[in-house]
Each structure stands twice: as structure tokens, then as C-alpha cells.
Amino acid sequence: SKPPLFHWVGAVIGSASGGVSELVARLPSHLAALGILLCVALCAYALSKRSRTTESNLYCERAALLSAGVLSLTYGFHQLAAQAMVDMVFSLCVWGAIASVVCGAKSEDAPRTLLSARARSAFWLFCALAVLARGPLGLVLPVFLTFIGGAWVVGVRSTFRELSRPSVGWL
């Protein structure tokens, strides 16, 4: 059925484990939930590292652990992780796109580009995977969220220029 990414991941896991069972059908959602927790922790660490109020790396590590811990304790997160649906795989792709932008931002001394080429390519790759996971919403949602966040942080013109910059990820 459509969209195919969730089923492709389940088929790969099923072929590696020797068959399809209820656990194999739910495993992509569980693995995606772990990936989302990792992306949330990476984003929280990167954002707290860039904060001007940060005093030490211990603060950044606490922020990362706390943000992932709070998400892991929410009821809705557990419900979606336990179901064999495309939602968690799609959310992982969106979080991967956001994390690639947040963690791949260059320092302020590099005025020509805001993102590294690797981060830009990773962003578009995660957008492509999100399209395979949920359809056109997989492109619209990460681009919209990145545009809104970027417009707030660096301005509309810089964000538009950065998103429209040619990248290997476009392929």
C-alpha cells in the first residue's frame, strides 16, 4: 500500500529475520521512536550549546537528556511507537531534516553560507524519505518548519537563499 517507506523497512526487517510477524510489523515504529529520541537530544544539545547563557557542557548534556526524557515519557509517543503505522517513520524523517539543519549550522564567522553542504544534503535526503513515508506532506512540512525557524533566527531573505541553494540532496 501507499506510502511505501514503512512497508519497505518492514520488508527488509522481515527478510533479515526470516519472516513477518507482529513484532516485525511493529519494529519500524519502535526503531523510528528511538531515532526520534536521538534527534531530539541532538537538537537540544546543539541549541543549548549555541545559547549565550550556557556555562558548561554539563548544562548542554542535561538539556539533551531532559528533552529526550520528557518526550519518551509522553503517552502519545508510546502509543504511536507501539502501532504498525507510518506516523513514527514519517516523524523520524521530519526530525532528521530538522536535526540536520540545527546541528549542521555553521558558526557566525562563515557569512556566505549558513549550512554546510553535508547538512544541506542531509536535509533534502530526509525530505525525500519523508515524501516516501507520507507523500507530499513530507516535503511541505520540513521545508515550512525550517523556513519559519530560519526566518525567525536569520531572516527571511537568508533562509530563502539557503533553502534554494543547489545541493546534492536535490537529486
Short mmCIF file of C-alpha atoms in Angstrom, two decimals:
data_model
loop_
_atom_site.label_atom_id
_atom_site.label_comp_id
_atom_site.label_asym_id
_atom_site.label_seq_id
_atom_site.Cartn_x
_atom_site.Cartn_y
_atom_site.Cartn_z
CA SER A 1 0.00 0.00 0.00
CA LYS A 2 0.99 3.63 -0.20
CA PRO A 3 3.21 5.26 1.03
CA PRO A 4 5.92 2.65 0.61
CA LEU A 5 8.75 3.52 3.03
CA PHE A 6 7.20 1.95 6.14
CA HIS A 7 6.49 -1.25 4.22
CA TRP A 8 9.95 -1.33 2.68
CA VAL A 9 11.57 -1.04 6.10
CA GLY A 10 9.28 -3.79 7.42
CA ALA A 11 10.12 -5.99 4.43
CA VAL A 12 13.86 -5.54 4.99
CA ILE A 13 13.48 -6.43 8.67
CA GLY A 14 11.23 -9.37 7.78
CA SER A 15 13.64 -10.74 5.20
CA ALA A 16 16.53 -10.41 7.65
CA SER A 17 14.62 -12.15 10.43
CA GLY A 18 13.23 -14.88 8.20
CA GLY A 19 9.55 -13.97 8.23
CA VAL A 20 6.88 -11.45 9.06
CA SER A 21 5.29 -11.44 12.48
CA GLU A 22 3.51 -8.90 14.64
CA LEU A 23 6.82 -7.87 16.20
CA VAL A 24 8.44 -7.40 12.79
CA ALA A 25 5.47 -5.30 11.64
CA ARG A 26 5.80 -3.02 14.69
CA LEU A 27 9.59 -2.88 14.74
CA PRO A 28 9.93 0.02 12.23
CA SER A 29 7.83 2.20 14.53
CA HIS A 30 9.89 1.23 17.58
CA LEU A 31 13.17 1.90 15.78
CA ALA A 32 11.86 5.21 14.47
CA ALA A 33 10.87 6.18 18.03
CA LEU A 34 14.46 5.58 19.16
CA GLY A 35 15.71 7.66 16.23
CA ILE A 36 13.34 10.49 17.13
CA LEU A 37 14.61 10.49 20.71
CA LEU A 38 18.16 10.72 19.38
CA CYS A 39 17.26 13.60 17.03
CA VAL A 40 15.51 15.48 19.83
CA ALA A 41 18.52 15.05 22.11
CA LEU A 42 20.92 16.18 19.36
CA CYS A 43 18.82 19.27 18.61
CA ALA A 44 18.54 20.18 22.30
CA TYR A 45 22.29 19.74 22.75
CA ALA A 46 23.12 21.86 19.69
CA LEU A 47 20.68 24.62 20.62
CA SER A 48 21.85 24.78 24.23
CA LYS A 49 25.47 24.79 23.03
CA ARG A 50 24.74 27.89 20.91
CA SER A 51 22.90 29.61 23.74
CA ARG A 52 24.77 32.55 25.15
CA THR A 53 23.68 31.61 28.68
CA THR A 54 25.34 28.21 28.58
CA GLU A 55 28.05 27.89 31.18
CA SER A 56 29.31 24.37 30.62
CA ASN A 57 28.92 21.20 28.58
CA LEU A 58 27.17 19.63 31.56
CA TYR A 59 24.26 22.03 31.04
CA CYS A 60 24.06 21.03 27.36
CA GLU A 61 24.07 17.35 28.22
CA ARG A 62 21.36 17.85 30.83
CA ALA A 63 19.20 19.75 28.34
CA ALA A 64 19.60 16.95 25.80
CA LEU A 65 18.77 14.20 28.29
CA LEU A 66 15.85 16.11 29.75
CA SER A 67 14.26 16.87 26.38
CA ALA A 68 14.53 13.27 25.20
CA GLY A 69 13.40 12.02 28.59
CA VAL A 70 10.28 14.16 28.64
CA LEU A 71 9.35 13.05 25.13
CA SER A 72 9.93 9.41 25.99
CA LEU A 73 7.51 9.68 28.93
CA THR A 74 4.56 11.05 26.97
CA TYR A 75 1.59 8.78 26.43
CA GLY A 76 1.02 9.65 22.76
CA PHE A 77 4.63 8.92 21.88
CA HIS A 78 4.34 5.41 23.36
CA GLN A 79 1.02 4.81 21.62
CA LEU A 80 2.40 5.71 18.19
CA ALA A 81 5.60 3.75 18.77
CA ALA A 82 3.60 0.62 19.53
CA GLN A 83 1.47 0.74 16.37
CA ALA A 84 2.36 -0.56 12.94
CA MET A 85 1.66 2.74 11.18
CA VAL A 86 3.64 5.18 9.05
CA ASP A 87 3.47 8.00 11.61
CA MET A 88 6.69 7.30 13.52
CA VAL A 89 8.74 6.67 10.39
CA PHE A 90 7.42 9.92 8.92
CA SER A 91 8.16 11.78 12.17
CA LEU A 92 11.70 10.41 12.16
CA CYS A 93 12.23 11.75 8.63
CA VAL A 94 10.91 15.19 9.63
CA TRP A 95 13.03 15.22 12.79
CA GLY A 96 16.04 14.11 10.76
CA ALA A 97 15.55 17.06 8.41
CA ILE A 98 15.21 19.48 11.31
CA ALA A 99 18.19 17.99 13.16
CA SER A 100 20.36 18.25 10.06
CA VAL A 101 19.63 21.99 9.89
CA VAL A 102 20.01 22.63 13.63
CA CYS A 103 23.16 20.54 14.06
CA GLY A 104 24.66 21.50 10.68
CA ALA A 105 24.53 25.26 11.08
CA LYS A 106 27.89 26.91 10.64
CA SER A 107 29.38 29.32 13.08
CA GLU A 108 28.79 33.06 12.78
CA ASP A 109 32.20 33.66 11.19
CA ALA A 110 31.11 31.99 7.91
CA PRO A 111 28.79 34.62 6.36
CA ARG A 112 28.48 33.18 2.85
CA THR A 113 26.51 30.07 3.77
CA LEU A 114 24.54 29.24 6.87
CA LEU A 115 24.61 25.46 6.44
CA SER A 116 27.39 23.12 5.49
CA ALA A 117 26.99 21.23 2.22
CA ARG A 118 26.64 17.98 4.16
CA ALA A 119 23.84 19.39 6.33
CA ARG A 120 22.01 20.76 3.29
CA SER A 121 22.27 17.40 1.51
CA ALA A 122 21.09 15.57 4.64
CA PHE A 123 18.11 17.94 4.90
CA TRP A 124 16.97 17.22 1.35
CA LEU A 125 17.62 13.49 1.75
CA PHE A 126 15.40 13.38 4.83
CA CYS A 127 12.76 15.38 2.94
CA ALA A 128 12.85 12.79 0.14
CA LEU A 129 12.50 9.97 2.67
CA ALA A 130 9.60 11.84 4.29
CA VAL A 131 7.87 12.01 0.89
CA LEU A 132 8.29 8.23 0.62
CA ALA A 133 6.90 7.91 4.15
CA ARG A 134 3.86 10.18 3.90
CA GLY A 135 3.52 11.71 0.44
CA PRO A 136 3.78 15.42 -0.48
CA LEU A 137 3.36 16.44 3.16
CA GLY A 138 6.85 15.00 3.64
CA LEU A 139 8.28 17.87 1.61
CA VAL A 140 5.94 20.63 2.70
CA LEU A 141 6.22 20.15 6.47
CA PRO A 142 10.04 20.11 6.90
CA VAL A 143 10.53 22.99 4.44
CA PHE A 144 7.80 25.03 6.14
CA LEU A 145 9.16 24.38 9.65
CA THR A 146 12.72 25.13 8.57
CA PHE A 147 11.63 28.31 6.78
CA ILE A 148 9.69 29.58 9.81
CA GLY A 149 12.53 28.78 12.21
CA GLY A 150 15.17 30.18 9.88
CA ALA A 151 13.19 33.35 9.22
CA TRP A 152 12.97 33.93 12.95
CA VAL A 153 16.68 33.32 13.57
CA VAL A 154 18.46 34.74 10.49
CA GLY A 155 15.74 36.48 8.48
CA VAL A 156 13.50 35.61 5.54
CA ARG A 157 15.96 36.52 2.79
CA SER A 158 18.84 34.46 4.22
CA THR A 159 16.58 31.47 4.86
CA PHE A 160 15.14 31.55 1.35
CA ARG A 161 18.62 31.88 -0.14
CA GLU A 162 19.88 28.93 1.93
CA LEU A 163 16.95 26.64 1.08
CA SER A 164 17.17 27.45 -2.63
CA ARG A 165 20.94 26.90 -2.82
CA PRO A 166 21.66 23.93 -5.15
CA SER A 167 22.52 20.76 -3.32
CA VAL A 168 23.33 17.13 -3.99
CA GLY A 169 20.31 16.35 -1.82
CA TRP A 170 18.01 17.70 -4.51
CA LEU A 171 18.78 14.62 -6.60
#
